[in-house]
Amino acid sequence: MNARRAIPVAQPNLVDRVVSYFSPSAGLARMEARTRLGIAGAYAGARSDRAATKNWHASRGSANADLEWDREELTARGRDLVRNNPLAAGATGTMVTYTVGTGLWPQPQIDREMLGLSEEEADALELEMDRWWAAWVEGRNCDVQRRLTFQQMQALAFRSWLESGDVFAVRRYKERAGLLFGFCLQLVEADRVRTPTEFLADRRVVEGIRFDADGEPLSYFVAREHPGDNALVPPDEYEELPAFDGETGEWIVLHLLDMLRPDQARGVTFLYPVVEALRTLGEYADAEADAAVINALFTVFVRSTAPPEADEETGLPTDPAGDAAGAAGPGASVRSAVKLGKGSVVELDEGEDITIAESKRPSVNFGPFVEAFTTHIAMATGLPYEVLIGRFLASYSASRASLLQAWRMIFCRRFTLAETFLNPVREAVISEAVARGYLRAPGFFTSPLRRRAYLGCRWIGDPPGQLDPMKEGKAAELRVGNGFSTRSQETLEMNGGDFRRNVQQLARENRLMADAGITPVTSSAPAAGAEPPARAEEE
């Protein structure tokens, strides 16, 4: 039970004393007002006596308590949106395409000073590491199910991470004929990690993860069957997988998630702030589409001011064909259907007129409303509006600013993916290569410091691309010329290439052209002082 907040006691200041000296009643009123302000609090957002906040009852539970009852429903709704909502599917696809794309590739950066290697020896060792990494990545041997390449596993892991809130990668070892490595991976969907019935009362087991007293994950309970295979009967067989090997300390299970609060055990879908907004926008768009389809059905009503003719025998009204309406039964139409055709001329009876059913759909406010709603969704997902919808209609500067903002977020995502997933996987591959004698790395298993020196690496992905190659190439040239950047860094950021290998390849190509009697073209840049024509949108 929360302790009652102590009522603050207002201390009189110099003005209060002066007012109280001349008018005790006025001084008492000042002290009363100051005491009320102290009780009400200094933050308007915490007050409950205002119209905007009096019915606002926010939760103050722990990270796990707030997620415990909502996580599964949020996950299910997030997946449903990705399946059926174009904006949610586009946001998820854009995040995966920009972050992973064709896959991230390691660029070894070993600490040669720490290892006592020359520059040539370090280059040779890095090239050898690249070869063995390529041998492990080749084909689908990295997947325990042999269904995905490692690039595809990266995309699948990141997509599951976004949609479900977290995903698990399990270290497996499986010897196969003709393969150089036994290490492989198994991706486990978030739904399969859950608390068995017999551990529901154990406070150290939270959402399928067993923690120690310090909050370190010790093991994970993985259901042998997906709970969605039989929604009526929960899984009853679990395998408890340790987080780390007790003897070697090597990882067994990797848990990929975004921790939004300390002590948070499980993740939540990245669409969690806009689940309701996406649903509302989708229903509104469907309603407008239905209204537009109905509006496209051209309907004409015939309005008559003359009384219908009556049949002499029955006294019932007759249709224009002369048949009694009652002959077809009660409620039969008095007039036969008249179909509209191209260039048709339809004769109306005396006293009849037509009325056209007219709709106000599609609404003229549909576009601005969707744009404003989409802007709010873009803010919540971290993607600029232009990147989210895939349209760049503004000027070059505005479009480039949107892309730069998006890539700041993408680079953070890549860094997190590399630190939590890619680096541990590469460490396992290099460790097995050294253990099998494929790589010579003295001190790799005996010195943790030398081990880190060998495993230094940077992950390279698809480059951001260029809106105006001429402008951005000139900017890169100026940065290198003034020492703000290096050729290696600019090559990496512009097209994801390796400057050192580019130079070696260019040298070979120039020799081939010289042998063939062809003079290489050194530059096609405009003359010094010449400025490229300005873009129309910049003028």
Coordinates of C-alpha atoms in Angstrom, one line a residue:
M1 CA 0.0 0.0 0.0
N2 CA 1.5 3.3 -1.1
A3 CA 2.4 5.7 1.7
R4 CA 0.3 8.8 2.0
R5 CA 2.1 11.9 0.7
A6 CA 3.0 14.3 3.5
I7 CA 1.2 17.7 3.3
P8 CA 3.9 20.3 2.6
V9 CA 4.1 23.2 5.1
A10 CA 4.5 26.6 3.4
Q11 CA 7.2 28.8 4.9
P12 CA 6.4 32.5 5.0
N13 CA 8.8 34.7 2.9
L14 CA 9.6 38.3 3.3
V15 CA 6.5 39.5 1.3
D16 CA 4.3 37.2 3.4
R17 CA 5.6 38.7 6.6
V18 CA 5.1 42.3 5.3
V19 CA 1.5 41.5 4.1
S20 CA 0.7 39.7 7.4
Y21 CA 2.0 42.7 9.4
F22 CA -0.4 45.1 7.7
S23 CA -3.3 42.7 7.1
P24 CA -3.3 39.4 8.9
S25 CA -6.3 38.1 7.0
A26 CA -4.6 38.8 3.6
G27 CA -1.4 37.1 4.9
L28 CA -3.5 34.1 6.0
A29 CA -5.0 33.9 2.5
R30 CA -1.6 34.0 0.9
M31 CA -0.3 31.2 3.1
E32 CA -3.5 29.1 2.4
A33 CA -3.1 29.6 -1.3
R34 CA 0.6 28.6 -1.2
T35 CA -0.2 25.5 0.8
R36 CA -2.9 24.5 -1.7
L37 CA -0.4 24.9 -4.5
G38 CA 2.0 22.6 -2.7
I39 CA -0.7 20.0 -2.3
A40 CA -1.7 20.2 -5.9
G41 CA 1.9 19.8 -7.1
A42 CA 4.1 21.7 -9.4
Y43 CA 3.5 19.6 -12.5
A44 CA 0.2 20.2 -14.3
G45 CA 0.4 16.7 -15.9
A46 CA 0.1 15.0 -12.5
R47 CA -3.0 16.9 -11.4
S48 CA -6.3 15.2 -11.3
D49 CA -8.6 18.3 -10.9
R50 CA -8.4 19.3 -14.6
A51 CA -10.8 18.2 -17.3
A52 CA -8.0 16.8 -19.4
T53 CA -6.5 14.6 -16.7
K54 CA -9.2 13.8 -14.1
N55 CA -10.1 10.5 -15.9
W56 CA -6.5 9.6 -16.7
H57 CA -5.4 6.7 -14.6
A58 CA -1.9 5.6 -15.7
S59 CA -0.2 2.4 -14.7
R60 CA 2.9 2.4 -12.5
G61 CA 3.7 -1.3 -12.7
S62 CA 7.1 -2.7 -13.4
A63 CA 8.3 -3.4 -16.9
N64 CA 7.3 -7.0 -16.7
A65 CA 4.0 -6.3 -14.9
D66 CA 2.9 -3.8 -17.6
L67 CA 3.8 -6.3 -20.4
E68 CA 2.6 -9.5 -18.8
W69 CA -1.1 -9.3 -19.9
D70 CA -0.7 -7.2 -23.0
R71 CA 2.4 -8.6 -24.8
E72 CA 0.7 -11.6 -26.5
E73 CA -2.3 -9.5 -27.7
L74 CA 0.0 -6.8 -28.9
T75 CA 2.0 -9.3 -30.8
A76 CA -1.0 -10.9 -32.4
R77 CA -2.4 -7.5 -33.5
G78 CA 0.9 -6.3 -34.8
R79 CA 1.3 -9.4 -37.0
D80 CA -2.3 -9.0 -38.2
L81 CA -1.5 -5.4 -39.2
V82 CA 1.6 -6.4 -41.0
R83 CA -0.4 -9.0 -42.9
N84 CA -3.4 -6.8 -43.8
N85 CA -2.6 -3.1 -43.4
P86 CA -0.5 -1.6 -46.2
L87 CA 1.1 1.1 -44.1
A88 CA 2.2 -1.4 -41.4
A89 CA 3.5 -3.8 -44.0
G90 CA 5.3 -1.0 -45.7
A91 CA 6.9 0.3 -42.5
T92 CA 8.1 -3.2 -41.6
G93 CA 9.4 -3.9 -45.1
T94 CA 11.2 -0.6 -45.3
M95 CA 12.9 -1.2 -41.9
V96 CA 14.1 -4.7 -43.0
T97 CA 15.2 -3.5 -46.5
Y98 CA 17.2 -0.5 -45.2
T99 CA 18.7 -2.3 -42.2
V100 CA 19.5 -5.7 -43.6
G101 CA 18.8 -5.5 -47.3
T102 CA 21.0 -8.0 -49.1
G103 CA 22.7 -8.9 -45.9
L104 CA 25.5 -7.4 -43.6
W105 CA 29.0 -8.6 -44.3
P106 CA 31.9 -8.5 -41.8
Q107 CA 35.0 -6.4 -42.6
P108 CA 37.8 -7.7 -40.3
Q109 CA 39.7 -5.1 -38.4
I110 CA 42.2 -6.9 -36.2
D111 CA 44.3 -5.1 -33.7
R112 CA 47.7 -5.8 -35.3
E113 CA 49.7 -3.7 -32.7
M114 CA 48.2 -5.8 -29.9
L115 CA 49.1 -9.0 -31.8
G116 CA 52.5 -7.8 -32.9
L117 CA 51.8 -8.3 -36.6
S118 CA 53.1 -6.3 -39.5
E119 CA 50.7 -4.6 -41.9
E120 CA 51.2 -7.3 -44.5
E121 CA 50.7 -10.1 -42.0
A122 CA 47.5 -8.4 -40.7
D123 CA 46.2 -8.0 -44.2
A124 CA 46.9 -11.7 -45.0
L125 CA 45.1 -12.8 -41.8
E126 CA 42.1 -10.7 -42.5
L127 CA 41.8 -12.1 -46.0
E128 CA 42.1 -15.6 -44.6
M129 CA 39.3 -14.9 -42.1
D130 CA 37.1 -13.6 -45.0
R131 CA 37.7 -16.9 -46.8
W132 CA 36.6 -19.1 -43.9
W133 CA 33.6 -16.9 -43.1
A134 CA 32.5 -17.2 -46.8
A135 CA 32.9 -21.0 -46.5
W136 CA 30.6 -21.1 -43.5
V137 CA 28.0 -18.7 -45.1
E138 CA 28.0 -20.5 -48.4
G139 CA 24.7 -22.1 -49.3
R140 CA 22.3 -23.0 -46.5
N141 CA 24.6 -24.9 -44.3
C142 CA 24.5 -22.2 -41.6
D143 CA 20.8 -23.0 -41.0
V144 CA 20.1 -26.2 -39.0
Q145 CA 17.0 -26.7 -41.2
R146 CA 19.1 -26.0 -44.4
R147 CA 16.4 -23.7 -45.7
L148 CA 17.9 -20.2 -45.4
T149 CA 21.2 -18.5 -46.3
F150 CA 22.8 -16.4 -43.5
Q151 CA 21.7 -13.3 -45.3
Q152 CA 18.1 -14.5 -45.3
M153 CA 18.4 -15.5 -41.6
Q154 CA 19.5 -12.0 -40.8
A155 CA 16.4 -10.6 -42.5
L156 CA 14.1 -13.1 -40.9
A157 CA 15.6 -12.6 -37.4
F158 CA 15.2 -8.8 -37.8
R159 CA 11.7 -9.0 -39.2
S160 CA 10.6 -11.3 -36.3
W161 CA 12.3 -9.0 -33.9
L162 CA 10.2 -6.1 -35.2
E163 CA 6.9 -7.8 -35.5
S164 CA 7.0 -10.0 -32.3
G165 CA 9.1 -7.8 -30.1
D166 CA 11.9 -10.4 -29.8
V167 CA 13.3 -13.5 -31.3
F168 CA 15.8 -16.2 -30.2
A169 CA 18.8 -17.7 -31.9
V170 CA 19.9 -21.1 -30.6
R171 CA 23.5 -22.4 -31.1
R172 CA 23.4 -25.9 -32.7
Y173 CA 26.2 -28.3 -33.7
K174 CA 25.5 -30.7 -36.5
E175 CA 28.2 -32.6 -38.4
R176 CA 27.3 -33.1 -42.1
A177 CA 29.2 -34.9 -44.8
G178 CA 31.3 -32.7 -47.0
L179 CA 31.0 -29.6 -44.8
L180 CA 33.9 -27.8 -43.1
F181 CA 31.9 -26.6 -40.0
G182 CA 29.5 -28.2 -37.6
F183 CA 28.2 -24.9 -36.1
C184 CA 24.8 -23.8 -37.3
L185 CA 21.9 -21.7 -36.1
Q186 CA 18.2 -22.3 -35.3
L187 CA 15.8 -19.3 -35.1
V188 CA 13.0 -19.7 -32.5
E189 CA 9.9 -17.6 -32.6
A190 CA 8.9 -15.6 -29.6
D191 CA 5.7 -17.6 -29.0
R192 CA 7.6 -20.8 -28.2
V193 CA 9.4 -19.3 -25.2
R194 CA 6.9 -19.4 -22.4
T195 CA 6.7 -20.4 -18.8
P196 CA 5.7 -24.1 -18.1
T197 CA 2.7 -24.6 -15.9
E198 CA 4.8 -26.0 -13.0
F199 CA 6.9 -22.8 -12.9
L200 CA 4.1 -20.3 -12.9
A201 CA 4.6 -19.7 -9.1
D202 CA 8.4 -19.3 -9.4
R203 CA 9.2 -15.6 -9.3
R204 CA 12.6 -16.3 -10.9
V205 CA 10.9 -17.5 -14.1
V206 CA 9.5 -14.6 -16.0
E207 CA 7.8 -15.0 -19.5
G208 CA 9.7 -18.3 -20.1
I209 CA 13.1 -17.0 -18.9
R210 CA 14.8 -18.1 -15.7
F211 CA 16.8 -15.3 -14.0
D212 CA 19.3 -15.4 -11.1
A213 CA 19.2 -13.0 -8.1
D214 CA 21.1 -10.3 -10.1
G215 CA 18.7 -10.5 -13.1
E216 CA 21.0 -12.4 -15.4
P217 CA 19.2 -14.8 -17.7
L218 CA 20.2 -18.4 -16.8
S219 CA 18.0 -20.5 -19.2
Y220 CA 15.1 -20.4 -21.6
F221 CA 12.0 -22.7 -21.6
V222 CA 11.3 -23.5 -25.3
A223 CA 8.1 -25.4 -26.2
R224 CA 8.7 -28.3 -28.5
E225 CA 5.5 -27.3 -30.4
H226 CA 4.3 -23.8 -31.4
P227 CA 1.3 -22.9 -29.2
G228 CA -0.5 -21.7 -32.3
D229 CA -0.6 -25.2 -33.7
N230 CA -3.3 -26.1 -31.2
A231 CA -4.9 -23.0 -29.7
L232 CA -7.2 -25.1 -27.4
V233 CA -4.4 -27.2 -25.8
P234 CA -1.3 -25.3 -24.6
P235 CA 2.1 -27.1 -25.1
D236 CA 3.1 -29.4 -22.3
E237 CA 6.6 -30.4 -23.4
Y238 CA 9.4 -27.9 -22.9
E239 CA 13.2 -28.0 -23.3
E240 CA 15.2 -25.8 -20.9
L241 CA 18.2 -24.4 -22.8
P242 CA 21.0 -22.7 -20.8
A243 CA 21.9 -19.2 -21.8
F244 CA 25.6 -20.0 -21.6
D245 CA 27.8 -23.1 -21.5
G246 CA 28.8 -23.8 -17.9
E247 CA 32.3 -25.0 -18.7
T248 CA 33.4 -22.7 -21.6
G249 CA 31.2 -19.7 -21.0
E250 CA 30.2 -19.6 -24.7
W251 CA 26.7 -18.5 -25.5
I252 CA 24.0 -21.1 -26.3
V253 CA 20.9 -18.8 -26.8
L254 CA 20.9 -15.3 -28.1
H255 CA 17.9 -13.1 -27.2
L256 CA 17.3 -10.2 -29.6
L257 CA 15.0 -7.5 -28.2
D258 CA 14.7 -3.7 -27.6
M259 CA 14.8 -3.1 -23.9
L260 CA 12.7 0.0 -23.2
R261 CA 13.0 -0.2 -19.4
P262 CA 15.4 -1.7 -16.9
D263 CA 14.7 -5.3 -15.8
Q264 CA 12.5 -5.9 -18.9
A265 CA 12.4 -9.6 -19.7
R266 CA 10.6 -9.7 -23.1
G267 CA 10.2 -7.3 -26.0
V268 CA 7.2 -5.8 -27.6
T269 CA 6.3 -5.2 -31.3
F270 CA 7.8 -2.0 -32.7
L271 CA 4.2 -1.0 -33.8
Y272 CA 3.0 -0.9 -30.2
P273 CA 2.4 3.0 -30.1
V274 CA 0.4 3.0 -33.3
V275 CA -1.6 -0.3 -33.2
E276 CA -4.8 1.5 -32.6
A277 CA -4.0 4.3 -35.0
L278 CA -3.2 1.9 -37.9
R279 CA -6.4 -0.1 -37.2
T280 CA -8.5 3.1 -37.3
L281 CA -6.8 4.4 -40.4
G282 CA -7.3 1.1 -42.2
E283 CA -11.0 1.0 -41.3
Y284 CA -11.4 4.6 -42.5
A285 CA -9.7 3.8 -45.8
D286 CA -11.9 0.8 -46.3
A287 CA -15.0 2.8 -45.6
E288 CA -14.0 5.5 -48.1
A289 CA -13.2 2.8 -50.8
D290 CA -16.6 1.2 -50.3
A291 CA -18.3 4.5 -50.6
A292 CA -16.4 5.3 -53.7
V293 CA -17.4 2.0 -55.3
I294 CA -21.1 2.6 -54.4
N295 CA -20.8 6.1 -55.8
A296 CA -19.5 4.6 -59.1
L297 CA -22.8 2.7 -59.5
F298 CA -24.9 5.3 -61.5
T299 CA -28.4 5.1 -60.1
V300 CA -31.5 7.1 -61.4
F301 CA -34.9 7.2 -59.6
V302 CA -38.1 8.0 -61.6
R303 CA -40.3 10.4 -59.6
S304 CA -43.9 10.7 -60.6
T305 CA -46.5 13.3 -59.6
A306 CA -49.4 11.7 -61.5
P307 CA -51.6 9.1 -59.8
P308 CA -51.2 5.6 -61.2
E309 CA -54.0 4.2 -63.4
A310 CA -56.3 1.6 -61.9
D311 CA -57.5 -1.7 -63.4
E312 CA -61.2 -1.6 -64.1
E313 CA -61.8 -5.1 -62.7
T314 CA -59.5 -5.3 -59.7
G315 CA -59.1 -1.6 -58.9
L316 CA -55.3 -2.2 -58.5
P317 CA -52.7 0.1 -60.0
T318 CA -51.2 -1.1 -63.3
D319 CA -47.7 -0.7 -64.7
P320 CA -47.0 0.9 -68.1
A321 CA -47.3 -2.5 -69.8
G322 CA -50.9 -2.7 -68.7
D323 CA -50.5 -5.7 -66.3
A324 CA -52.1 -5.4 -62.9
A325 CA -49.5 -5.1 -60.2
G326 CA -51.5 -7.4 -58.0
A327 CA -51.1 -10.2 -60.5
A328 CA -47.5 -10.7 -59.4
G329 CA -48.5 -10.7 -55.7
P330 CA -48.4 -8.1 -53.0
G331 CA -45.5 -5.7 -53.0
A332 CA -44.7 -6.2 -56.7
S333 CA -43.1 -3.3 -58.5
V334 CA -45.5 -1.0 -60.3
R335 CA -42.9 -0.1 -63.0
S336 CA -40.6 -2.4 -65.0
A337 CA -36.9 -1.8 -64.7
V338 CA -35.5 0.6 -67.3
K339 CA -31.8 0.0 -68.1
L340 CA -29.5 2.9 -69.1
G341 CA -27.3 2.5 -72.2
K342 CA -24.9 4.5 -74.3
G343 CA -26.8 7.3 -76.0
S344 CA -30.2 5.9 -74.9
V345 CA -33.4 8.0 -75.1
V346 CA -36.0 6.9 -72.6
E347 CA -39.5 8.4 -72.8
L348 CA -41.0 9.4 -69.6
D349 CA -44.8 9.4 -68.9
E350 CA -46.6 12.6 -68.2
G351 CA -45.9 14.0 -64.7
E352 CA -42.7 12.0 -64.3
D353 CA -39.2 13.3 -63.6
I354 CA -35.8 11.8 -62.8
T355 CA -33.6 12.1 -59.7
I356 CA -29.9 11.1 -59.8
A357 CA -28.5 9.5 -56.6
E358 CA -25.5 11.6 -55.8
S359 CA -22.8 10.9 -53.2
K360 CA -20.2 13.1 -51.6
R361 CA -17.6 10.3 -51.9
P362 CA -14.7 10.1 -52.1
S363 CA -14.3 12.9 -49.6
V364 CA -12.1 15.8 -50.5
N365 CA -10.6 15.6 -47.0
F366 CA -9.5 12.0 -47.4
G367 CA -6.0 12.8 -48.7
P368 CA -5.1 15.5 -46.1
F369 CA -6.5 13.4 -43.2
V370 CA -4.5 10.3 -44.3
E371 CA -1.4 12.3 -44.7
A372 CA -1.7 13.9 -41.3
F373 CA -2.4 10.5 -39.7
T374 CA 0.5 8.9 -41.6
T375 CA 2.9 11.6 -40.3
H376 CA 2.0 10.7 -36.7
I377 CA 2.6 7.0 -37.5
A378 CA 6.0 7.8 -39.2
M379 CA 7.1 9.7 -36.0
A380 CA 6.3 6.7 -33.8
T381 CA 8.1 4.2 -36.1
G382 CA 11.2 6.4 -36.5
L383 CA 10.9 6.6 -40.3
P384 CA 10.4 10.1 -41.9
Y385 CA 7.2 10.5 -43.8
E386 CA 8.8 10.5 -47.2
V387 CA 10.7 7.4 -46.5
L388 CA 7.7 5.6 -45.0
I389 CA 5.5 6.2 -48.1
G390 CA 8.3 6.0 -50.6
R391 CA 7.6 9.4 -52.3
F392 CA 10.1 12.2 -52.5
L393 CA 8.2 15.2 -53.9
A394 CA 10.1 18.0 -52.1
S395 CA 13.3 19.7 -53.1
Y396 CA 16.7 17.9 -53.1
S397 CA 17.7 19.4 -49.8
A398 CA 14.5 18.3 -48.1
S399 CA 14.6 14.8 -49.5
R400 CA 18.2 14.4 -48.5
A401 CA 17.4 15.6 -45.0
S402 CA 14.7 12.9 -44.8
L403 CA 17.1 10.2 -45.9
L404 CA 19.8 11.3 -43.5
Q405 CA 17.3 11.2 -40.6
A406 CA 16.2 7.7 -41.7
W407 CA 19.8 6.5 -41.9
R408 CA 20.7 7.7 -38.4
M409 CA 18.0 5.4 -37.1
I410 CA 19.1 2.6 -39.5
F411 CA 22.7 2.8 -38.4
C412 CA 21.6 2.5 -34.8
R413 CA 19.5 -0.6 -35.8
R414 CA 22.5 -2.1 -37.6
F415 CA 24.8 -1.5 -34.6
T416 CA 22.3 -3.2 -32.3
L417 CA 21.9 -6.1 -34.7
A418 CA 25.6 -6.5 -35.0
E419 CA 26.3 -6.4 -31.3
T420 CA 23.6 -8.8 -30.2
F421 CA 23.5 -11.2 -33.1
L422 CA 26.1 -11.0 -35.8
N423 CA 29.3 -10.6 -33.7
P424 CA 28.5 -13.6 -31.4
V425 CA 27.8 -15.7 -34.6
R426 CA 31.0 -14.7 -36.2
E427 CA 32.9 -15.3 -33.0
A428 CA 31.6 -18.9 -33.0
V429 CA 32.6 -19.4 -36.6
I430 CA 36.2 -18.1 -36.1
S431 CA 36.5 -20.1 -32.9
E432 CA 35.7 -23.3 -34.7
A433 CA 38.0 -22.4 -37.5
V434 CA 40.9 -21.9 -35.1
A435 CA 40.0 -25.0 -33.1
R436 CA 40.0 -27.1 -36.3
G437 CA 43.3 -25.7 -37.4
Y438 CA 42.0 -23.8 -40.4
L439 CA 43.3 -20.5 -39.0
R440 CA 46.5 -19.9 -37.1
A441 CA 45.8 -17.5 -34.2
P442 CA 48.3 -17.9 -31.3
G443 CA 46.8 -17.1 -27.9
F444 CA 43.2 -17.1 -29.2
F445 CA 41.9 -19.5 -26.5
T446 CA 44.4 -18.7 -23.7
S447 CA 44.2 -14.8 -23.7
P448 CA 40.8 -13.1 -23.7
L449 CA 42.6 -9.8 -24.7
R450 CA 44.2 -11.4 -27.7
R451 CA 41.0 -13.1 -28.6
R452 CA 39.2 -9.7 -28.8
A453 CA 42.1 -8.4 -30.9
Y454 CA 41.6 -11.2 -33.4
L455 CA 37.8 -10.7 -33.6
G456 CA 37.8 -7.0 -34.3
C457 CA 35.3 -6.4 -37.1
R458 CA 33.0 -3.9 -38.7
W459 CA 29.7 -4.9 -40.4
I460 CA 29.0 -3.5 -43.8
G461 CA 25.6 -3.3 -45.4
D462 CA 23.9 -1.8 -48.4
P463 CA 24.9 1.9 -48.7
P464 CA 22.3 4.7 -48.3
G465 CA 22.4 5.6 -52.0
Q466 CA 22.7 9.0 -53.6
L467 CA 20.1 11.5 -54.7
D468 CA 22.5 13.5 -56.8
P469 CA 25.8 11.6 -57.4
M470 CA 27.6 14.7 -58.8
K471 CA 26.9 16.8 -55.7
E472 CA 27.6 14.0 -53.2
G473 CA 30.8 13.0 -55.1
K474 CA 32.1 16.5 -55.0
A475 CA 31.2 16.7 -51.3
A476 CA 33.2 13.5 -50.6
E477 CA 36.1 14.9 -52.5
L478 CA 36.1 18.1 -50.4
R479 CA 35.9 16.1 -47.1
V480 CA 38.9 13.9 -48.1
G481 CA 40.9 16.9 -49.4
N482 CA 40.4 18.8 -46.1
G483 CA 41.1 15.8 -43.9
F484 CA 37.6 15.5 -42.5
S485 CA 37.3 11.9 -43.9
T486 CA 39.3 9.2 -45.6
R487 CA 39.0 7.5 -49.0
S488 CA 38.3 4.2 -47.3
Q489 CA 35.4 5.7 -45.3
E490 CA 34.0 7.6 -48.3
T491 CA 34.1 4.5 -50.4
L492 CA 32.4 2.5 -47.8
E493 CA 29.6 5.0 -47.3
M494 CA 29.0 5.7 -50.9
N495 CA 28.8 2.2 -52.4
G496 CA 29.8 -0.2 -49.6
G497 CA 33.1 -1.0 -51.3
D498 CA 36.7 -1.5 -50.1
F499 CA 39.1 1.2 -51.1
R500 CA 42.1 -0.9 -50.7
R501 CA 40.7 -3.6 -53.0
N502 CA 39.5 -1.0 -55.4
V503 CA 43.1 0.4 -55.7
Q504 CA 44.5 -3.1 -56.4
Q505 CA 41.8 -3.8 -59.0
L506 CA 42.3 -0.5 -60.7
A507 CA 46.0 -1.1 -60.9
R508 CA 45.4 -4.4 -62.6
E509 CA 42.9 -2.9 -65.0
N510 CA 45.3 0.0 -65.8
R511 CA 48.0 -2.5 -66.7
L512 CA 45.7 -4.4 -68.9
M513 CA 44.6 -1.2 -70.7
A514 CA 48.2 -0.1 -71.1
D515 CA 49.2 -3.5 -72.6
A516 CA 46.3 -3.1 -75.1
G517 CA 47.4 0.4 -76.0
I518 CA 44.4 2.1 -74.4
T519 CA 44.9 5.3 -72.4
P520 CA 42.8 5.3 -69.2
V521 CA 40.5 8.2 -68.7
T522 CA 41.5 9.8 -65.4
S523 CA 38.6 12.2 -64.8
S524 CA 35.5 13.5 -66.4
A525 CA 34.8 16.2 -63.8
P526 CA 34.1 19.8 -65.0
A527 CA 36.9 22.3 -65.2
A528 CA 38.0 24.1 -62.1
G529 CA 35.7 27.0 -61.3
A530 CA 32.9 25.7 -63.4
E531 CA 29.7 25.2 -61.4
P532 CA 27.1 22.6 -62.4
P533 CA 23.7 24.0 -63.4
A534 CA 21.4 24.5 -60.4
R535 CA 18.4 22.2 -60.1
A536 CA 15.1 23.8 -60.8
E537 CA 13.7 23.0 -57.4
E538 CA 16.7 24.6 -55.7
E539 CA 16.4 27.8 -57.8

